[in-house]
Short mmCIF file of C-alpha atoms in Angstrom, two decimals:
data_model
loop_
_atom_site.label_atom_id
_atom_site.label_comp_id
_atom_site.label_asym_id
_atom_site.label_seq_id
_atom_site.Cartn_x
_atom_site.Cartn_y
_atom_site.Cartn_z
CA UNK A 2 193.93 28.25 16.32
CA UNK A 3 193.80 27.08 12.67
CA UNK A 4 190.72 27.94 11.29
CA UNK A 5 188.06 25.93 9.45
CA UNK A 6 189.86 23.68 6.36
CA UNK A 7 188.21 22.51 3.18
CA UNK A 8 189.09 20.04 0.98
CA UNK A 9 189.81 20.28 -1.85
CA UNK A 10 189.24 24.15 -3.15
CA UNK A 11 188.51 22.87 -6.57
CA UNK A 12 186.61 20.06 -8.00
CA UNK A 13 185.75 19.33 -11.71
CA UNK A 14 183.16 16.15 -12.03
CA UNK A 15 181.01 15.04 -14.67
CA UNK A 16 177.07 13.88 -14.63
CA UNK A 17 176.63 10.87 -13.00
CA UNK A 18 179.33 11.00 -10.94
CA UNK A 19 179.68 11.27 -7.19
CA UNK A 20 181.85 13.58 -5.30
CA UNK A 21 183.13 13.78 -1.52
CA UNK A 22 184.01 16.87 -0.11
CA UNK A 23 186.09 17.03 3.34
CA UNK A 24 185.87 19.33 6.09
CA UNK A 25 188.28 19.66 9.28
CA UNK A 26 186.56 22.05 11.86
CA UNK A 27 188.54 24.20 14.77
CA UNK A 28 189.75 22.31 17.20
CA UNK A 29 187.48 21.85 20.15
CA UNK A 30 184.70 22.62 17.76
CA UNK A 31 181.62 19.13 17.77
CA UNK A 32 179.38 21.15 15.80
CA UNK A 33 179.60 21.18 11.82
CA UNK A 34 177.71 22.38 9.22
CA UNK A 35 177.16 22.32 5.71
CA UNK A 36 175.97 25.27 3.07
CA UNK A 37 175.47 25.59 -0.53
CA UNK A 38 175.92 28.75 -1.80
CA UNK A 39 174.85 29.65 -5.89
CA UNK A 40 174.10 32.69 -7.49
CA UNK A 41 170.66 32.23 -7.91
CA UNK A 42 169.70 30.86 -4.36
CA UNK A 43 172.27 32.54 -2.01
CA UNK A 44 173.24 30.12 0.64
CA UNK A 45 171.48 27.07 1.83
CA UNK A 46 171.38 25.08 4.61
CA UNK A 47 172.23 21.24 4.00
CA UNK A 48 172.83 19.58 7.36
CA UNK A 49 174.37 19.85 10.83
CA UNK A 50 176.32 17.27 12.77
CA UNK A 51 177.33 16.92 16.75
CA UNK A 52 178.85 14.41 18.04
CA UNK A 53 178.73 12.34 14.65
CA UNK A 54 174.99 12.55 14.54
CA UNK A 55 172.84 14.71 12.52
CA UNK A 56 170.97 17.04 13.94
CA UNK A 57 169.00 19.32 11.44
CA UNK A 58 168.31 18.93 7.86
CA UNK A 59 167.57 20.96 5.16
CA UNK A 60 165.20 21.23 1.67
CA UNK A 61 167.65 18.82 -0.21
CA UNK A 62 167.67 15.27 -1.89
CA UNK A 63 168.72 12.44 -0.50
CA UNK A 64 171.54 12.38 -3.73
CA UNK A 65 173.19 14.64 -0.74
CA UNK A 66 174.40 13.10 2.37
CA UNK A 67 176.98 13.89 4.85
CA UNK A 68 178.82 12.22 8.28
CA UNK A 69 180.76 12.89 11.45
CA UNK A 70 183.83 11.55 12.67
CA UNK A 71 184.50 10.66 16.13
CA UNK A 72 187.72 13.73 15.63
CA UNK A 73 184.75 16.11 14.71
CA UNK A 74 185.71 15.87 10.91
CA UNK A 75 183.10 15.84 8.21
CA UNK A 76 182.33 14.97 4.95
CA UNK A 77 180.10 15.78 2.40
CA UNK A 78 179.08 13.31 -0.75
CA UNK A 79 176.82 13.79 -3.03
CA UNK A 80 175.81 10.66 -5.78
CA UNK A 81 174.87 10.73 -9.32
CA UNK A 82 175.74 14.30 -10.14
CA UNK A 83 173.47 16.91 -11.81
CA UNK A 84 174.63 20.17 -13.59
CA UNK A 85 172.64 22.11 -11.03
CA UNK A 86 174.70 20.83 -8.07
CA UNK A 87 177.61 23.01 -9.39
CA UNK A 88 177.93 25.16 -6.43
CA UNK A 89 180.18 26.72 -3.84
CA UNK A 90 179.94 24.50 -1.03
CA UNK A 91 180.53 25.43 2.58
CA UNK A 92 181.41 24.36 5.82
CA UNK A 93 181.13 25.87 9.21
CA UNK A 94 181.51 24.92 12.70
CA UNK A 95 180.71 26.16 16.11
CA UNK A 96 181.74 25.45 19.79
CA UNK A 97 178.41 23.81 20.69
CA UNK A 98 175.38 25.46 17.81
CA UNK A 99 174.19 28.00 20.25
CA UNK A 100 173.49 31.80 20.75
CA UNK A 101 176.89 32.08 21.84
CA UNK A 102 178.47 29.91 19.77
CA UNK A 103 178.26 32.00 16.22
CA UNK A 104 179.27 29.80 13.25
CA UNK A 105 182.88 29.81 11.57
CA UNK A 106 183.05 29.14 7.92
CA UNK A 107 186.07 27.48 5.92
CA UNK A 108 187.05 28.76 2.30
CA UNK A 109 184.64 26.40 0.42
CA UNK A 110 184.60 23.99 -2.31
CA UNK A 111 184.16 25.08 -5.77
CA UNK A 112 182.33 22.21 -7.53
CA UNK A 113 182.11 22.28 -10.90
CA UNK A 114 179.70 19.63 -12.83
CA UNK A 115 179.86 19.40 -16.50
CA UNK B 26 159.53 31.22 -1.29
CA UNK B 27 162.71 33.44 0.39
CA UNK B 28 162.05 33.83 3.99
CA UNK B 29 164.95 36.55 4.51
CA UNK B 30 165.58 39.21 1.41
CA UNK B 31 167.83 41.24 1.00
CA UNK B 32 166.49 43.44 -1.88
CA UNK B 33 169.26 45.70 -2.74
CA UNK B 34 171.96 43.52 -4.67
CA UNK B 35 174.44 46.57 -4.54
CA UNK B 36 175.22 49.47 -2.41
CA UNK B 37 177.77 52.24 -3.13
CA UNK B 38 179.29 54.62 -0.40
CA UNK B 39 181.71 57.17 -0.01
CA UNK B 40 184.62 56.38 2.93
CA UNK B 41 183.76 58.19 6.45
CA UNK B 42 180.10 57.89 5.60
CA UNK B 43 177.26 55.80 6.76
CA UNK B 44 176.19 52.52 4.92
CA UNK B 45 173.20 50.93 5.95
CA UNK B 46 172.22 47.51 5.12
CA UNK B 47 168.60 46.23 5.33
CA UNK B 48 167.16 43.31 5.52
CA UNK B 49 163.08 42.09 5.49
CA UNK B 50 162.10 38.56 6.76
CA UNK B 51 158.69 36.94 6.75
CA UNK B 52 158.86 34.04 9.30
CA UNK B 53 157.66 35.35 12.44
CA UNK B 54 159.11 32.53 14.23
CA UNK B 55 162.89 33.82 13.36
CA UNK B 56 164.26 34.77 16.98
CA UNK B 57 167.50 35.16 16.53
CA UNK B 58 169.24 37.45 13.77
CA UNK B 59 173.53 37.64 12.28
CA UNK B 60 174.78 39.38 9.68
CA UNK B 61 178.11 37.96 8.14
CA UNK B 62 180.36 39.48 5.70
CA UNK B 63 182.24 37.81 2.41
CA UNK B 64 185.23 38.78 0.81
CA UNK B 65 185.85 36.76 -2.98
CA UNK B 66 187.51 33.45 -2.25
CA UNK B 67 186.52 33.29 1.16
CA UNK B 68 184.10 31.91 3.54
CA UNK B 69 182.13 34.55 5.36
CA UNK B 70 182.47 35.98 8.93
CA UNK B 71 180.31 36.45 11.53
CA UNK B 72 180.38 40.34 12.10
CA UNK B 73 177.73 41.08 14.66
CA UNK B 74 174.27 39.58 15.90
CA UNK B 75 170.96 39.76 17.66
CA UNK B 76 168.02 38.11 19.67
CA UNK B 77 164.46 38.87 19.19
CA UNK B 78 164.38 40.50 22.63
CA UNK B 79 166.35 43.39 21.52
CA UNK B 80 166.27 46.00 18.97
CA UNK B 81 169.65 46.94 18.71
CA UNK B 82 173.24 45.76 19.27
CA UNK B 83 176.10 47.34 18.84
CA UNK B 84 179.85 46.42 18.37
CA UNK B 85 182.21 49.05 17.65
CA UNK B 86 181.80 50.46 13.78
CA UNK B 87 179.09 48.09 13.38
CA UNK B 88 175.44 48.42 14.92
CA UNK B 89 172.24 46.27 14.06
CA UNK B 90 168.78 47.62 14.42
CA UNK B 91 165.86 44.99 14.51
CA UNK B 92 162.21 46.06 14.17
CA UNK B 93 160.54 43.09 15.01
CA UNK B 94 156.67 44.85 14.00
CA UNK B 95 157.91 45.44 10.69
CA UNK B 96 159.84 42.03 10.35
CA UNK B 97 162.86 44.72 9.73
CA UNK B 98 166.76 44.46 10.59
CA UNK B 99 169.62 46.88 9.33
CA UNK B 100 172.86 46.86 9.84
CA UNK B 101 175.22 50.54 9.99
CA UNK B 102 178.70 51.03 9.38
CA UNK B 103 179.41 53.95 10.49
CA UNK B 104 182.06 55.42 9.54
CA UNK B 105 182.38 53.46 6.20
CA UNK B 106 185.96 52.43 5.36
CA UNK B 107 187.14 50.51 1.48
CA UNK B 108 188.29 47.09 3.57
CA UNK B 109 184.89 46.54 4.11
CA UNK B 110 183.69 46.98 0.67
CA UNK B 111 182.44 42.85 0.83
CA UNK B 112 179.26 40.92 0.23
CA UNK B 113 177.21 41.49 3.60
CA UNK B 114 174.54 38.40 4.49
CA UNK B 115 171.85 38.60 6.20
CA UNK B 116 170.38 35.40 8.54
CA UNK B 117 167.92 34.36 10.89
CA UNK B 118 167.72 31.08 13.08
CA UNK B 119 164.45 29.71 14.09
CA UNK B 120 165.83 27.38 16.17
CA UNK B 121 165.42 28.49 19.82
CA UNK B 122 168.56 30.03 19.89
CA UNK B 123 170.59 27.42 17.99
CA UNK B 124 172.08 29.06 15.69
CA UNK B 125 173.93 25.84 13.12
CA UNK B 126 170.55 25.86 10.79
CA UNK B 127 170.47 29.57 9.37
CA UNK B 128 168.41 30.62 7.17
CA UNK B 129 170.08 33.48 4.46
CA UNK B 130 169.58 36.23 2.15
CA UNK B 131 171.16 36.53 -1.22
CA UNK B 132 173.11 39.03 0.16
CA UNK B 133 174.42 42.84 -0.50
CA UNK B 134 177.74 43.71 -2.25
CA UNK B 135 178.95 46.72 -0.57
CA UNK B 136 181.98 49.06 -1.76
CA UNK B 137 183.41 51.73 -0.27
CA UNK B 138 184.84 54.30 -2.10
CA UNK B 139 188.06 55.95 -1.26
#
């Protein structure tokens, strides 16, 4: 099976902007979620989605909000950029989110704000 | 406020030895524990995990010890080898069991030494 795919690897935006950041999960995989990871915090939880609705939610703005697609696909956007928001941002999905169900992350997305 | 720490940024070990990995949490309501390792450019992987009900799992090379009294979980690689010199994360799910919100630590950077 192909593995969990990120899109793109690289991103370069400037304040103000907005920015949406793609995820394809394994196949037969409903469950995906999203992580930020920086040096200073480690990584984050953002939100979870099954079955295109959100399940959990983390600590983070509204300025960050994500969806489901009926194929199990996800994206990420986040509006009116901030320096701080330069990140590596991960995805992950899982068979169902359960004990037995451990999460599989993708490469990331290197976000860059300037 | 860090729920799970990892408080050594950096561990060095020779190859055929023991590393050991800790990791200190303060949320008594954490039930279920993973550990995940990170190589640069990637995402991580889930290496090994365990519930609250038991204090150790093991899986091959790697084996993780949980002290729940002490708030307490290590992981041991025993014996050490240099392909898993990585960045080793520790997590906890409060979630019943549900393990797509995780909560991390800023990690360890382990290398191995030839």
């Amino acid at each position: 099976k192909a593995g969990v795919t990120q899109t793109p690897r690289y991103l370069i935006k400037t304040r103000g902007q907005q920015v949406t950041l793609s995820c394809s999960p394994i196949s037969g995989h409903r469950s995906v979620s999203w992580y930020q990871q920086t040096p200073g915090q480690g990584l984050q939880f953002l939100f979870e989605y099954f079955s295109e609705t959100q399940r959990n939610k983390g600590n983070f703005p509204g300025r960050f909000s994500g969806r489901q697609f009926s194929n199990s696909r996800s994206e990420m956007n986040v509006s009116t950029l901030e320096l701080g928001d330069s990140a590596l941002y991960l995805c992950a999905s899982a068979e169902q989110g359960g004990i037995n169900s451990p999460l599989h992350f993708g490469n990331g997305t290197r976000l860059t704000v300037t | 406020d860090q729920q799970v720490k990892q408080n050594s940024p950096s561990l060095s070990v020779q190859e055929g030895r023991i590393s050991i990995l800790n990791c200190d949490y303060t949320n008594s309501m954490f039930d279920y524990f993973l550990w995940y390792k990170k190589y640069p450019a990637e995402g991580p992987t889930f290496l090994i995990s365990i519930s609250s009900i038991k204090d150790k799992n093991e899986d091959g090379r790697f084996t993780v010890f949980l002290n729940k009294s002490a708030k307490h979980l290590s992981l041991h690689i025993v014996p050490s080898q240099p392909g898993d010199s990585a960045v080793y994360f520790c997590a906890a799910s409060d979630s019943g069991g549900s393990n797509y919100k995780l909560t991390f630590g800023k990690g360890t950077l382990l290398t191995v030494n030839p």
